[in-house]
Short mmCIF file of C-alpha atoms in Angstrom, two decimals:
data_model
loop_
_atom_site.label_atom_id
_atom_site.label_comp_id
_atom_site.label_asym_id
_atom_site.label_seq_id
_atom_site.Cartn_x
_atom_site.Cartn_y
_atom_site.Cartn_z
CA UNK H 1 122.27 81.31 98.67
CA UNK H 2 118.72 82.71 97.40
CA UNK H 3 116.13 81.04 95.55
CA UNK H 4 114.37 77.90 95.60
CA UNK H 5 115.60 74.46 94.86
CA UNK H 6 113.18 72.50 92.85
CA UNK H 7 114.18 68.94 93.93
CA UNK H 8 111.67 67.67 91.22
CA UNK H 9 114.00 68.65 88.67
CA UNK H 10 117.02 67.69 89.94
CA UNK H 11 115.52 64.20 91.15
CA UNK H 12 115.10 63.55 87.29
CA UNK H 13 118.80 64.79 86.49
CA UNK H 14 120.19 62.41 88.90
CA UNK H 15 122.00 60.03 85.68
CA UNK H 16 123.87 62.98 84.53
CA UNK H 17 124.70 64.93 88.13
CA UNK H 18 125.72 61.51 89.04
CA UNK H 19 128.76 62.01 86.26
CA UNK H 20 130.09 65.20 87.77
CA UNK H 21 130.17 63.23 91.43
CA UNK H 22 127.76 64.91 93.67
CA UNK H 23 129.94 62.83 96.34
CA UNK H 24 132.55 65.46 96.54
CA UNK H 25 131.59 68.43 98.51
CA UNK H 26 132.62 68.08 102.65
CA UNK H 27 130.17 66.81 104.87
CA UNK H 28 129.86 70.16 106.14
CA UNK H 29 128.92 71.80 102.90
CA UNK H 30 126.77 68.94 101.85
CA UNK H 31 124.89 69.71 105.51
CA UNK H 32 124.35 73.64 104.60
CA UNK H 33 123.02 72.71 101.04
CA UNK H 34 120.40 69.92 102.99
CA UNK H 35 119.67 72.97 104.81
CA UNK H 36 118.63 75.16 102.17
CA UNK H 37 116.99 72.35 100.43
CA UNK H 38 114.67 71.96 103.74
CA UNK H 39 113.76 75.52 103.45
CA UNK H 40 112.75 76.37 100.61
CA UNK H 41 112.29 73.03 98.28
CA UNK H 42 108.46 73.37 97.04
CA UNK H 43 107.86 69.29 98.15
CA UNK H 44 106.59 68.00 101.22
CA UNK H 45 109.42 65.37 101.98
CA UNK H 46 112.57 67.00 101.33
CA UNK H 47 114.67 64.65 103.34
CA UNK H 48 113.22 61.66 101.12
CA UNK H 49 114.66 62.89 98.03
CA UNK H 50 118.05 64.43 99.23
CA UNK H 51 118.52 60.59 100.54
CA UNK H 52 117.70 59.58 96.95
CA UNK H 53 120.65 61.76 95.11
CA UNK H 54 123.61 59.04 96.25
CA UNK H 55 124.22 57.12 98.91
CA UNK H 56 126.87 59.57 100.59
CA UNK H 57 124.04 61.97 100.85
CA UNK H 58 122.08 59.46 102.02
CA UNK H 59 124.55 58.48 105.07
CA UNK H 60 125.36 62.08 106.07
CA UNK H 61 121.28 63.27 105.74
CA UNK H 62 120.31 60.14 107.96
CA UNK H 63 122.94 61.61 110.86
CA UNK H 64 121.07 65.40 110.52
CA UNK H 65 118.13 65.08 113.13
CA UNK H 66 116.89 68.49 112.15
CA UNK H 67 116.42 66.71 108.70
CA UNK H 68 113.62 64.68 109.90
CA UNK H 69 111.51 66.28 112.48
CA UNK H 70 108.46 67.08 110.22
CA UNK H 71 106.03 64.58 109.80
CA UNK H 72 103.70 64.69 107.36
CA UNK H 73 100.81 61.63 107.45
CA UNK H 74 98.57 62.28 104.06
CA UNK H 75 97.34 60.10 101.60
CA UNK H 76 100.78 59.63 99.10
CA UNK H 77 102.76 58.96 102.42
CA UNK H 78 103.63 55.52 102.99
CA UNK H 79 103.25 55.16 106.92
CA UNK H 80 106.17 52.36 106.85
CA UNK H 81 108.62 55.31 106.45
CA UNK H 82 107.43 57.09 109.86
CA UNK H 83 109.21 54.62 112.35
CA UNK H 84 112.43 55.83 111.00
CA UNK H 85 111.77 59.12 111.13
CA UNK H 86 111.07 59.68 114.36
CA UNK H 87 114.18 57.36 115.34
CA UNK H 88 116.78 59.81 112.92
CA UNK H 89 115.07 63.11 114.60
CA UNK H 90 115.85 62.02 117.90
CA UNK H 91 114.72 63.72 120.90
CA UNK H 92 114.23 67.22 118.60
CA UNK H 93 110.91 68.68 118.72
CA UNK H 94 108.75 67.67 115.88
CA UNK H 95 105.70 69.57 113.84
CA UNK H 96 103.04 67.08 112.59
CA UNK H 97 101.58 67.55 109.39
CA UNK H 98 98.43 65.31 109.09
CA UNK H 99 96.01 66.02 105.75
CA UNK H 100 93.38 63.05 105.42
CA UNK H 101 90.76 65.45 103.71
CA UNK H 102 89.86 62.73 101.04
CA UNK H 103 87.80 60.28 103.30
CA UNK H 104 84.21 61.06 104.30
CA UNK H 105 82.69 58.08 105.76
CA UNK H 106 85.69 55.93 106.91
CA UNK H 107 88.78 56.11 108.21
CA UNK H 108 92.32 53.23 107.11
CA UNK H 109 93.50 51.80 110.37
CA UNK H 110 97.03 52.59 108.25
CA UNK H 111 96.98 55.90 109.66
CA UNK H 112 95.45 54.93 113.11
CA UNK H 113 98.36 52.76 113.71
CA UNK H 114 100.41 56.02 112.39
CA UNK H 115 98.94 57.92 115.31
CA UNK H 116 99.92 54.72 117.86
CA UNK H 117 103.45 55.33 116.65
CA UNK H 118 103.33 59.06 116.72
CA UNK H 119 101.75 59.10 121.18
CA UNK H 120 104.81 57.95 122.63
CA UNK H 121 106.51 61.13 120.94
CA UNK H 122 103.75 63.27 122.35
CA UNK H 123 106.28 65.49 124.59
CA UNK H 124 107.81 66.20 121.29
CA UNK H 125 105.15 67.78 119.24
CA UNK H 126 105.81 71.60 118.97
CA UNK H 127 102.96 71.93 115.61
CA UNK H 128 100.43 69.99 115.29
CA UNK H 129 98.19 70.81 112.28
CA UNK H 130 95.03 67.99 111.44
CA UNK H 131 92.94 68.80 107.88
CA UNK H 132 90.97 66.24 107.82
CA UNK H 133 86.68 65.70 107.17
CA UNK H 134 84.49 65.38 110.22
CA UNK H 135 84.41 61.89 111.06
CA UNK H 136 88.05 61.65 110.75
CA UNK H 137 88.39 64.84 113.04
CA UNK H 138 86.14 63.19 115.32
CA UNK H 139 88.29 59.86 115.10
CA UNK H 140 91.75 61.74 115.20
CA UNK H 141 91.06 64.40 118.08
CA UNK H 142 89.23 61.29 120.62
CA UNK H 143 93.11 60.24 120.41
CA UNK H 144 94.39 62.95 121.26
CA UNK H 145 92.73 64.87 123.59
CA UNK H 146 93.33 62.81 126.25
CA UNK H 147 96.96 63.48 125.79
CA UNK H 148 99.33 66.13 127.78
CA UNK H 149 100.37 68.19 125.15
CA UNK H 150 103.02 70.21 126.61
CA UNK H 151 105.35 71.08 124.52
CA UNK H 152 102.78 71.99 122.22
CA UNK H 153 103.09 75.68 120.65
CA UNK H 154 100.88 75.87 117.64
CA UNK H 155 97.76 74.15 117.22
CA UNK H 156 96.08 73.85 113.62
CA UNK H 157 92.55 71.93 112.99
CA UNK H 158 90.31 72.41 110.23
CA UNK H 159 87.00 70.54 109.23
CA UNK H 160 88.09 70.18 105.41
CA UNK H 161 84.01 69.44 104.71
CA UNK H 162 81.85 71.63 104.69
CA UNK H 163 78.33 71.96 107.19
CA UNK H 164 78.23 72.98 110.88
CA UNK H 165 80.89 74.48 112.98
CA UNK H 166 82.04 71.08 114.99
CA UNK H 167 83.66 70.89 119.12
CA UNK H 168 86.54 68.88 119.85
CA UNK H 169 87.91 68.50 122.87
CA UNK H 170 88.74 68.74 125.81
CA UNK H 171 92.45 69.15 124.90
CA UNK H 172 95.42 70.27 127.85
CA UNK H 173 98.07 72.51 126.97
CA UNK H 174 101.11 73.99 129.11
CA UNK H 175 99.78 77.41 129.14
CA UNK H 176 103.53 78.84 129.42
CA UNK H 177 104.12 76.67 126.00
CA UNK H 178 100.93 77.36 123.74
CA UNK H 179 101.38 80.02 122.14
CA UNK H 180 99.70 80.16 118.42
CA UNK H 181 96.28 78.61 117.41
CA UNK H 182 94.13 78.54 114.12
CA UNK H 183 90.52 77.19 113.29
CA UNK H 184 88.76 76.61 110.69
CA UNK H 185 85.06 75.04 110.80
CA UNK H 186 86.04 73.62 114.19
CA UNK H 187 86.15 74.98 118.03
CA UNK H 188 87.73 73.60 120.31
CA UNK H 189 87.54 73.01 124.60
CA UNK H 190 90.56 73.60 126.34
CA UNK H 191 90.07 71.40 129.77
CA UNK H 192 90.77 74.52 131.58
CA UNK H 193 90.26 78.29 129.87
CA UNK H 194 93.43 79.33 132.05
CA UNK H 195 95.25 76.92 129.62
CA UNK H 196 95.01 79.60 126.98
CA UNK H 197 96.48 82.50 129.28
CA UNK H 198 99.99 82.96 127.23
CA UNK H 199 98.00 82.57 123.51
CA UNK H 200 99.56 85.05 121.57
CA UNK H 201 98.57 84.52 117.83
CA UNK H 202 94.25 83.25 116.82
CA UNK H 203 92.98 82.83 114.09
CA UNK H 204 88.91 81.43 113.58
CA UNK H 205 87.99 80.76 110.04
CA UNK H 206 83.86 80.07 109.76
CA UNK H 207 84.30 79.25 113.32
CA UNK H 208 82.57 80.67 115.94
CA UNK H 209 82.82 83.75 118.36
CA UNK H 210 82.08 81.12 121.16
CA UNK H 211 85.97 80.81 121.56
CA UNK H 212 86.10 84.32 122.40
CA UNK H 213 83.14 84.19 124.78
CA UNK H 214 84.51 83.52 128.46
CA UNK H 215 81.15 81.70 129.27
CA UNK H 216 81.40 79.38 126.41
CA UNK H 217 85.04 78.45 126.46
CA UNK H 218 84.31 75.23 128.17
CA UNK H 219 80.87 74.42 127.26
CA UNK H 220 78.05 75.93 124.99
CA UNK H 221 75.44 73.84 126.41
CA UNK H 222 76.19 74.73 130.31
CA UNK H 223 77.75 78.15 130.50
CA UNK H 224 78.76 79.29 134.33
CA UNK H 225 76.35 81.31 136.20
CA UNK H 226 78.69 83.50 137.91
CA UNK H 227 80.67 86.39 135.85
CA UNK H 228 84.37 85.18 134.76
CA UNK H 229 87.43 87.09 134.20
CA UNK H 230 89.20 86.70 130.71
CA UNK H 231 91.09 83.41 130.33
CA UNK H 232 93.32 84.86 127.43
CA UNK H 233 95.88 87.41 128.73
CA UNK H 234 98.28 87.59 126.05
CA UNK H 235 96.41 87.89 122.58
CA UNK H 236 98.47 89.98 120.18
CA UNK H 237 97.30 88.77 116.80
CA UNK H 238 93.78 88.36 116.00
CA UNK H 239 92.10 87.06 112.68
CA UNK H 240 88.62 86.51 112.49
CA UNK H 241 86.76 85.13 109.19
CA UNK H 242 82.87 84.62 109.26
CA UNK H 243 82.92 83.59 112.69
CA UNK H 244 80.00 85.32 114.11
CA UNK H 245 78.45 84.77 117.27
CA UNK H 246 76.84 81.65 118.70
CA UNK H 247 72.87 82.70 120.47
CA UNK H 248 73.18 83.40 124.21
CA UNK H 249 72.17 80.89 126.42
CA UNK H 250 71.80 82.12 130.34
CA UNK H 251 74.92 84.24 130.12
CA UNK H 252 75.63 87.15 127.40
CA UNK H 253 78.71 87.56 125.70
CA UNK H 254 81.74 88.28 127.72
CA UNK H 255 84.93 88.93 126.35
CA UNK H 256 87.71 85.99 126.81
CA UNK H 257 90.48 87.89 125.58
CA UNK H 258 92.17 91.22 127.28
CA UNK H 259 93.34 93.36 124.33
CA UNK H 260 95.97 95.00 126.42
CA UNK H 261 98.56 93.73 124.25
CA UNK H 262 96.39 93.09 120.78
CA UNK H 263 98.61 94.62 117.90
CA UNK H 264 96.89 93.42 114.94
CA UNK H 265 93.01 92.82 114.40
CA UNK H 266 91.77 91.43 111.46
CA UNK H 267 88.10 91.44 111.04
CA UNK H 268 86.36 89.91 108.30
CA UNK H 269 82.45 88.64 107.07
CA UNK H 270 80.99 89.26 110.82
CA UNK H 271 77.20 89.16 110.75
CA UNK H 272 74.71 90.01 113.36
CA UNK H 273 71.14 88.60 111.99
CA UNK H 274 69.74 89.27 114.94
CA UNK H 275 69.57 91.54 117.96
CA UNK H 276 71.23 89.22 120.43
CA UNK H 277 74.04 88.95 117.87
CA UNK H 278 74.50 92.73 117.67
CA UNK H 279 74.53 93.19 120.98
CA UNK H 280 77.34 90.40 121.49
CA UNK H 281 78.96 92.08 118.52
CA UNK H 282 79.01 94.90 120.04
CA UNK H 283 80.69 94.05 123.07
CA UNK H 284 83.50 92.07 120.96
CA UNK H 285 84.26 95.23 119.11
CA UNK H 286 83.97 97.46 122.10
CA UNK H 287 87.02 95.28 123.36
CA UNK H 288 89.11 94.46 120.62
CA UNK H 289 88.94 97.97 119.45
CA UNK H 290 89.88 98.86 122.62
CA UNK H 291 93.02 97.84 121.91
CA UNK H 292 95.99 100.52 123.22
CA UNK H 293 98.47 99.09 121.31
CA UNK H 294 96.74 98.56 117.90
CA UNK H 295 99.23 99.06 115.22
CA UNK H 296 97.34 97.11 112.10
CA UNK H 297 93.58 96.79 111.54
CA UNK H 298 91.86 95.09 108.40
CA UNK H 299 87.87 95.72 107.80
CA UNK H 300 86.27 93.66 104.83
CA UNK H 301 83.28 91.86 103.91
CA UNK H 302 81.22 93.43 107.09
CA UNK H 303 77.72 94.77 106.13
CA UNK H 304 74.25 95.73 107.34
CA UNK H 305 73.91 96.33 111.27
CA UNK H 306 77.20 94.50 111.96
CA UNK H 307 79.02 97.49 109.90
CA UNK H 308 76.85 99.96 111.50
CA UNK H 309 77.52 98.57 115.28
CA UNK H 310 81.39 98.12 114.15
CA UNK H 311 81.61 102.29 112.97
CA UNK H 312 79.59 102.88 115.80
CA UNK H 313 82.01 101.53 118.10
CA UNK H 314 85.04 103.41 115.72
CA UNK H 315 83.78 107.03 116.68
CA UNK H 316 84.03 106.48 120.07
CA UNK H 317 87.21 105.22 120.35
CA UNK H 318 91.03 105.95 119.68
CA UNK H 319 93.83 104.51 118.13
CA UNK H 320 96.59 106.45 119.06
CA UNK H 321 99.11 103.76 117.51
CA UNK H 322 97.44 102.72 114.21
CA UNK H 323 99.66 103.27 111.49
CA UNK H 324 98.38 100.06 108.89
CA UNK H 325 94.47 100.44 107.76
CA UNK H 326 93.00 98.48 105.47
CA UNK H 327 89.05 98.32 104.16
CA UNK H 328 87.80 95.77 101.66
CA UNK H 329 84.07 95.54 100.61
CA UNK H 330 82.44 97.89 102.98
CA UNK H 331 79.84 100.73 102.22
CA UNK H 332 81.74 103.61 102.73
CA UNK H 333 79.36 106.00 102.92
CA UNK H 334 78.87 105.46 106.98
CA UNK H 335 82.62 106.60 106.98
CA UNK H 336 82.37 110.01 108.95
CA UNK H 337 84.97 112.75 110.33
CA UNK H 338 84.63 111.78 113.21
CA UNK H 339 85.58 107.39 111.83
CA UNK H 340 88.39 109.43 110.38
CA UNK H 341 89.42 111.48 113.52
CA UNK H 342 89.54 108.28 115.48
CA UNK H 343 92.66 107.21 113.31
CA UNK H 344 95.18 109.86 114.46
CA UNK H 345 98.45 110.82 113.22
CA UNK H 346 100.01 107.98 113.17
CA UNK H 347 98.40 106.33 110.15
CA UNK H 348 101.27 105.92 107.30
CA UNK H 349 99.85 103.37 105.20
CA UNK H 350 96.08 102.85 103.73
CA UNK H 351 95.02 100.06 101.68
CA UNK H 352 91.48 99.79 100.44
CA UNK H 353 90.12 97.32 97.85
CA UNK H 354 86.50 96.60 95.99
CA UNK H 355 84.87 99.89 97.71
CA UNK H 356 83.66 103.35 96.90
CA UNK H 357 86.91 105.33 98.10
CA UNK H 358 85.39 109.13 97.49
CA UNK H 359 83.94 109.32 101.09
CA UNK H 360 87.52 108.28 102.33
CA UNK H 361 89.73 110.76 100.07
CA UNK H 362 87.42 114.02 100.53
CA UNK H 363 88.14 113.61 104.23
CA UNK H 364 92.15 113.66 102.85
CA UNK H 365 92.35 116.34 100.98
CA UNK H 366 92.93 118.66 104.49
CA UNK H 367 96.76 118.00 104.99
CA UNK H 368 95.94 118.33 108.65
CA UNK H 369 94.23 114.98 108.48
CA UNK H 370 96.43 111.67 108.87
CA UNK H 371 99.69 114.29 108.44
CA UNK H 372 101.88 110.86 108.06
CA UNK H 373 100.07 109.25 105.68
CA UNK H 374 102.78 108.07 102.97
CA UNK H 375 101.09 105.30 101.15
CA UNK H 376 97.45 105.16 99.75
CA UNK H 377 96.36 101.66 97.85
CA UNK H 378 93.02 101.57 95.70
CA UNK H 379 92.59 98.04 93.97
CA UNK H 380 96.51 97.10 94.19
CA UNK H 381 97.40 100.40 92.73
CA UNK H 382 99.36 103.14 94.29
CA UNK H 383 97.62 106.73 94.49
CA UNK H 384 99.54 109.26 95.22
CA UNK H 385 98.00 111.91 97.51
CA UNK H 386 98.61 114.95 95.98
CA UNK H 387 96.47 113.28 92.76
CA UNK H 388 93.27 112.22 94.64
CA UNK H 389 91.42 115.50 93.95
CA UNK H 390 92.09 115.74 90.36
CA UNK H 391 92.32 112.17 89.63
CA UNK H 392 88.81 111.32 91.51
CA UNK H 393 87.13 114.85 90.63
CA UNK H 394 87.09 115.81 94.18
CA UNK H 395 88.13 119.43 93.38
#
């Protein structure tokens, strides 16, 4: 079956699909169309409106755990309904959805009691995502971190206001669980860094650097005198969006991360406004880039010294597996043979958006360079290359 139920529509057809009695289909069937319906129906509460159709569907949805193991606590969601879903899910893992992003200066004791109800499920929670303003962040994660979350796998928290980069914490994971995590205007203090040894997937949104820093994983305000190993072992998807680094304090920037198994890299709106920035810039690239198993790499929005640093830190490396590049919004005129000959044969595919692309396509018009190559992008449009000299006058 392909496509997307719209359960809005067919909510208002119920009178007339009543006629043709929806009742009929085998329990069975009726359990692979719920299915579908859970996958791809463009609502939030699926399971409320396939138990609205009839009241067969209603009796065989209620006996589907599966049906009701996502919990979403927002505004529109009446928090009576949320005893009896975690009853019909059962003992199956559940993914929290909790968006409170319209209060600012207080916080309904509705949805406090929802969290009371949801702590006794806490070995349960797989994904946990909060969007919510700062005091209610504040309010929400003072519940929580004091809980073991281990069966936890993906962590989501994002400060839905706007202003400056807030710590919450500290939270425990089971390091052999955790696997995925994603910031946004927030950082967060695992109680111990080895608790992020298995993280696999990050992603820091206007965050801060600091959760890449192995002296400020646990504490900005009293980093470790002593060198540390990196905590995170594991990393193999990285996505960084304007978050730059915090000022040293005592200890420079250290690396949390080993890139030994880093296959994508996303870097996006770094600055370094300052000296002691570049410099911890520059030890973040020299790592990431570092990476031996690098398949995908996205530049965009970087300027000024961070750009330079970042190039710098290009020509001196290799990326003997690259085969994805993509470059957004950069100068290109710092883009060199020897930026080029760092990207070896490999590379198949280039994208590049809202930049100057002539310093890029003079370097391709030698067949020798990028001999793969098999896709060029400019703007969303496909260029072949045999037509970048005469289509860009680079005869």
């Amino acid at each position: 079956m392909s496509g997307a139920f719209d359960l809005g529509e067919m909510h208002g057809l119920l009178p007339g699909l009543r006629k043709r009695n929806l009742d009929s289909p085998p329990d069975e069937v009726l359990r692979r169309i719920f299915g579908y319906i859970q996958c791809s129906a463009d609502t939030t509460h699926p399971e409320l409106l396939i138990t609205s159709v009839t009241h067969h569907w209603r009796e065989v949805a209620i006996k589907i755990p599966s049906l009701w193991t996502r919990v979403s606590i927002n505004h529109d969601r009446e928090i009576s309904v949320l005893e009896a879903i975690l009853s019909r899910s059962q003992n199956l893992p559940l993914s929290i959805y909790i968006r409170l992003d319209a209060f600012k200066y207080r916080f309904i004791t509705d949805y406090m009691a929802a969290i009371d109800l949801l702590v006794p499920h806490v070995a349960r929670w797989r994904h946990l995502s909060i969007i919510a303003t700062n005091p209610v962040l504040h309010l929400l994660t003072t519940q929580i971190h004091v809980l073991p979350l281990t069966a936890l796998e993906h962590f989501e928290l994002v400060q839905s206001d706007t202003g400056h980069i807030q710590h919450f914490g500290p939270f425990t994971f089971e390091p052999a669980v955790f696997r995925t995590l994603r910031l946004e205007r927030a950082m967060i203090y695992p109680a111990d860094a080895s608790l992020l040894a298995r993280l696999t997937h990050m992603e820091l949104k206007e965050s801060s650097l600091a959760m890449l820093d192995e002296h400020k994983l646990l504490s900005l305000d009293y980093p470790p005198s002593e060198a540390r190993t990196p905590s995170i072992l594991a990393l193999q998807h990285l996505v960084l969006d304007a978050s730059n680094p915090v000022p040293d304090r005592g200890m420079p920037y250290s690396p949390a991360f080993s890139a030994a198994h880093l296959t994508t890299l996303s870097l996006t709106r770094l600055a370094a406004p300052s000296m002691d920035r570049v410099q911890a810039l520059s030890r973040f690239f020299g790592t990431a880039l570092a990476a031996p198993a690098l398949h995908h790499l996205t530049i965009a929005d970087i300027h000024g010294h961070a750009l330079v640093m970042l190039l710098s830190v290009i020509r001196a490396a290799t990326f003997p597996h690259l085969d994805r590049l993509t470059l957004a919004s950069i100068d290109t005129s710092g883009v060199d043979e020897r930026v080029i000959g760092a990207f070896t044969e490999d590379v198949a595919e280039l994208v590049l958006a809202r930049l100057d692309p002539a310093p890029l396509f003079r370097h391709l018009l030698v067949p020798a360079v990028w001999p793969t190559l098999r896709r060029i992008e400019l703007d969303g449009v496909e260029v072949p290359r045999a037509a970048i000299a005469s289509q860009f006058g680079l005869d």
